[in-house]
Amino acid sequence: MNMDKEPLLFIHNLSKEFGPIKALKNVSINFRRGEIHIILGENGAGKTTLAKILAGIYRIDSGDIILDGRKIRIRNTKDSLKNGIAIVSQYPKLIEQLTVAENLLLAMDKYGYLNTTKSIEKDAKEIINRYGLNIDLNKKVYTLSFSERQRVEILKALLLKPKVLILDEPTTLLTDKEKLHLYKFINSLRNEGRLIIVITHRIDEALNIGDRITILRNGEVITTIDKKNANKEMIIHEMFGATVEKEKQLKLSKRNGPGDTVLSVVGVDIYDDYGNKILENITLELREGEIHGVFGLAGSGLKELGETLYGLREYSGGKITILGQDLRRIDRDEMANMVGYIPDNILKSLILDLNIEQNYRVKQRLWRIQENYMEHIINKFRIKAESLKQNAGTLSGGNLQKLAVSREIILKPKILIAINPTKALDHISIETLHNIFMEYINEGGSILLLSEDINEVIDISDIVSVITKRKLRTLERGINKREHVLELLA
Amino acid sequence: MKIIIRRRFVEPPYLKFTLTILAIIISLIISMLIIYATASIPPTKFLYSIYSGLIDPSTLRYLIPLTLSGLGLILPYKAGVWNIGSEGQLLAGAIATTYIALYILPKNIVGYIGIPIILIASVLAGGGYALIAGYLKAKFNLNEILSTLMLNYIMIGLGNYLVYGPWRGETQYGYPRTDIIPNQLWINPIQFGGINVNPVFIPTIIIVAAAMHYLFKNTRIGYEIKVYGLNPDAALHSGISKTKIILVTMFLSGALAGLAGAAEILSIHRQLIRVQDVSAGYGYMAILVTWLSRMDPLATILSGYLVSALIASGYTLQIIAGLTIGAVNLFVGGLLILTTALDFLLKYEVKLKW
Ligand SMILES: Nc1ncnc2c1ncn2[C@@H]1O[C@H](COP(=O)(O)OP(=O)(O)OP(=O)(O)O)[C@@H](O)[C@H]1O
Ligand SMILES: [Mg+2]
């Protein structure tokens, strides 16, 4: 196999502005055939913008894109596919009511508009077998889990036989096992001589799978390094520059012990979207001034648990009490006043067509909030924005997440229910947010942290529960060591 | 030449207004050309009739039902609730008006007591009728477009059943209409600067438009309506009640349509007649009025006036050019499409580079 590291894709002096925002400034990167090239950078660095340019979703303002020694122009997604560049976006966009094969057919016009799925099945099966993808072509999409959907997206991309495959934050929603599977798979694609570009803000992931790593900061390329020469400290330094030290030493600790029970769940059954019981006989307690961390894998029912406690789902059996009131008696605006809530998908709680300020005001208690207070919050959470008038839809993924979290915690509700609150955040932003959580706890708040990130749960929780096999088990108070959690998972 | 299309970051002031004017001019030119090409009516004649509509005093007569119902529609439309039942809600108001005036109030009641009672009844009837569809949507997620449309036909059927049946007037020589309501309950126009102005409903329109302007600019509920329209999921997560938004917007919009029904009976017909003659599609034209105003309450008065003028000019066209009302509809249709199409320029700027 020819594995020479010859240049395949060369981008030269790319710039992209959105009004006053310079998202990319004279970016030049040399991508080689047969490598896994990581684009790493803090929230708002310009990673997604770069991916979208290559995928033909945004057009460049200036600069050149050279593929196989030839200058190409990418004006739309068709151009990009024609040149053999395919992208797997962070959130799969499939049509729920169609089967996998039908979805594939929709994406592919080379099979003609009138053809049945037969023609595509042969090609798809070949790819499935070659890479061991484990996809059932005849299943309806709505029955698929997240990782299955992502595999469908990858299959869709591979049907186009791309030279360049771009994955934008591919592992955000995968379990550890699924991640390993994906890494293995990416490796075999690389070994066929394709170029794989992986966008991520996770340093460990970059070091784990990348051959070379390009670090972006504020829309500029800081450096491109070989994995052999890289280590975590130096990458952190390059990614964040001077902000690192400041946040590091801040690390707050807690003062008070747990107080009264603010939320209690006794013997409750919880259901998924299709009415299947996803959690059985749940019992759970949250006390004032503590973080109760619940760890579960993606799809284990974390999301459904959070939604049920916030009053968005039906439940049966047992009883849920929030601040002394039966959940069934609490109406929506009362709930929003007592409980802060960060949903699994922040697009459920933000309005992309409104600006930052207007998004804050959506919450009744923030209706009359002062502008300078908002600005203070933006700085505190390190939300990267031009002004309060910037549309939420134009914020980067991580900054959008910070906006959603900040809005829920600003007015210090008694309880915060947070589902994967740091999911899209970079290394430093996670530290910042954890510090803010501690401050909130010290002021008498309580957090129910529902997280797929085992380290996060272990690091900041006072008490830990684990979801396995539709059951929730709580470890003894004080015991939250990794081994115990893993033991329960086994 | 290169065409560059970019997303706008800030919307220039007055752009909405300019685009609407542009839409009016372009659709005017297109309809003139079509009419000239097909019927050889010179553009001047067409223009003249439009002009005559604009200055025709009877334009104010159409303005009242159109603008009242159109203002009402802004509320649900901002919330993304597509009430197309103004027609039925207007008729509910008209029927309630007639019922109260003929069968409930004593014959000799004085106007300043009787009229307010009637107006309240018409508001409750229109609003209550809209609530049926609102409730079905809020509770069972029933599509409001279908339910409000169906409810229109029910109200049309009911109205005609009444005038052909139990309510047919004794003094009407067998015509399908009720008796005339007592004349102290009529609302007669007054002279104002040389034109006839309705002393109750014209001020009502101005007050309602101003109040709605304030509602959307400065109040929490106005903001909640807008937020719900933009992203119902986010509204729900932030504690905004779906039921409240749907019921409130539907009730108010039905209420204003009901008031328009009362206006038709009290100031124009003075009796209930065949329903197709009470509301000649005002409920549907109100949708157009709302859309043209881009859901701005103050602009709704202007768009209401424009559409009313077009209706009036339709009659002029018939007389001076022998054209049917279709010629006006051609213009109205073009206007609607162009307004929608030009909305593109609100979000994107287009530049030509040589
Ligand atoms: N459509 C847009 N309009 C205006 N500004 C935009 C738009 N898209 C991105 N930006 C801005 O460009 C900058 C880079 O955004 P980008 O989404 O590329 O960041 P990112 O590196 O992917 O960050 P994250 O890790 O948070 O996803 C940000 O400041 C963002 O606000
Ligand atoms: Mg991104």
Short mmCIF file of N, CA and C in Angstrom, two decimals, chain B residues 81-85 133 137 142-151:
data_model
loop_
_atom_site.label_atom_id
_atom_site.label_comp_id
_atom_site.label_asym_id
_atom_site.label_seq_id
_atom_site.Cartn_x
_atom_site.Cartn_y
_atom_site.Cartn_z
N VAL B 81 -49.53 30.24 15.65
CA VAL B 81 -50.81 29.52 15.69
C VAL B 81 -51.65 30.06 14.54
N TRP B 82 -51.93 29.20 13.58
CA TRP B 82 -52.49 29.72 12.32
C TRP B 82 -54.00 29.68 12.32
N ASN B 83 -54.57 30.69 12.92
CA ASN B 83 -56.01 30.83 12.96
C ASN B 83 -56.49 31.33 11.60
N ILE B 84 -57.23 30.51 10.86
CA ILE B 84 -57.82 31.05 9.63
C ILE B 84 -59.34 31.08 9.77
N GLY B 85 -59.77 31.16 11.01
CA GLY B 85 -61.20 31.12 11.29
C GLY B 85 -61.83 32.47 11.55
N ALA B 133 -61.26 25.93 18.87
CA ALA B 133 -60.08 25.45 18.14
C ALA B 133 -58.83 25.55 19.01
N LYS B 137 -56.37 22.47 20.18
CA LYS B 137 -54.94 22.46 19.88
C LYS B 137 -54.11 22.30 21.16
N LEU B 142 -54.59 19.19 18.15
CA LEU B 142 -55.32 19.13 16.90
C LEU B 142 -54.92 20.33 16.04
N ASN B 143 -54.64 20.09 14.79
CA ASN B 143 -54.19 21.15 13.89
C ASN B 143 -55.23 22.26 13.77
N GLU B 144 -54.79 23.49 14.14
CA GLU B 144 -55.75 24.59 14.20
C GLU B 144 -56.14 25.08 12.81
N ILE B 145 -55.32 24.83 11.82
CA ILE B 145 -55.68 25.28 10.47
C ILE B 145 -56.94 24.55 10.03
N LEU B 146 -56.93 23.23 10.25
CA LEU B 146 -58.09 22.45 9.88
C LEU B 146 -59.30 22.80 10.74
N SER B 147 -59.10 22.86 12.06
CA SER B 147 -60.27 23.05 12.91
C SER B 147 -60.90 24.42 12.69
N THR B 148 -60.07 25.47 12.54
CA THR B 148 -60.69 26.79 12.35
C THR B 148 -61.42 26.86 11.01
N LEU B 149 -60.85 26.20 10.00
CA LEU B 149 -61.51 26.20 8.70
C LEU B 149 -62.87 25.49 8.78
N MET B 150 -62.87 24.32 9.43
CA MET B 150 -64.12 23.58 9.58
C MET B 150 -65.15 24.42 10.34
N LEU B 151 -64.67 25.08 11.39
CA LEU B 151 -65.60 25.85 12.22
C LEU B 151 -66.22 27.01 11.42
#
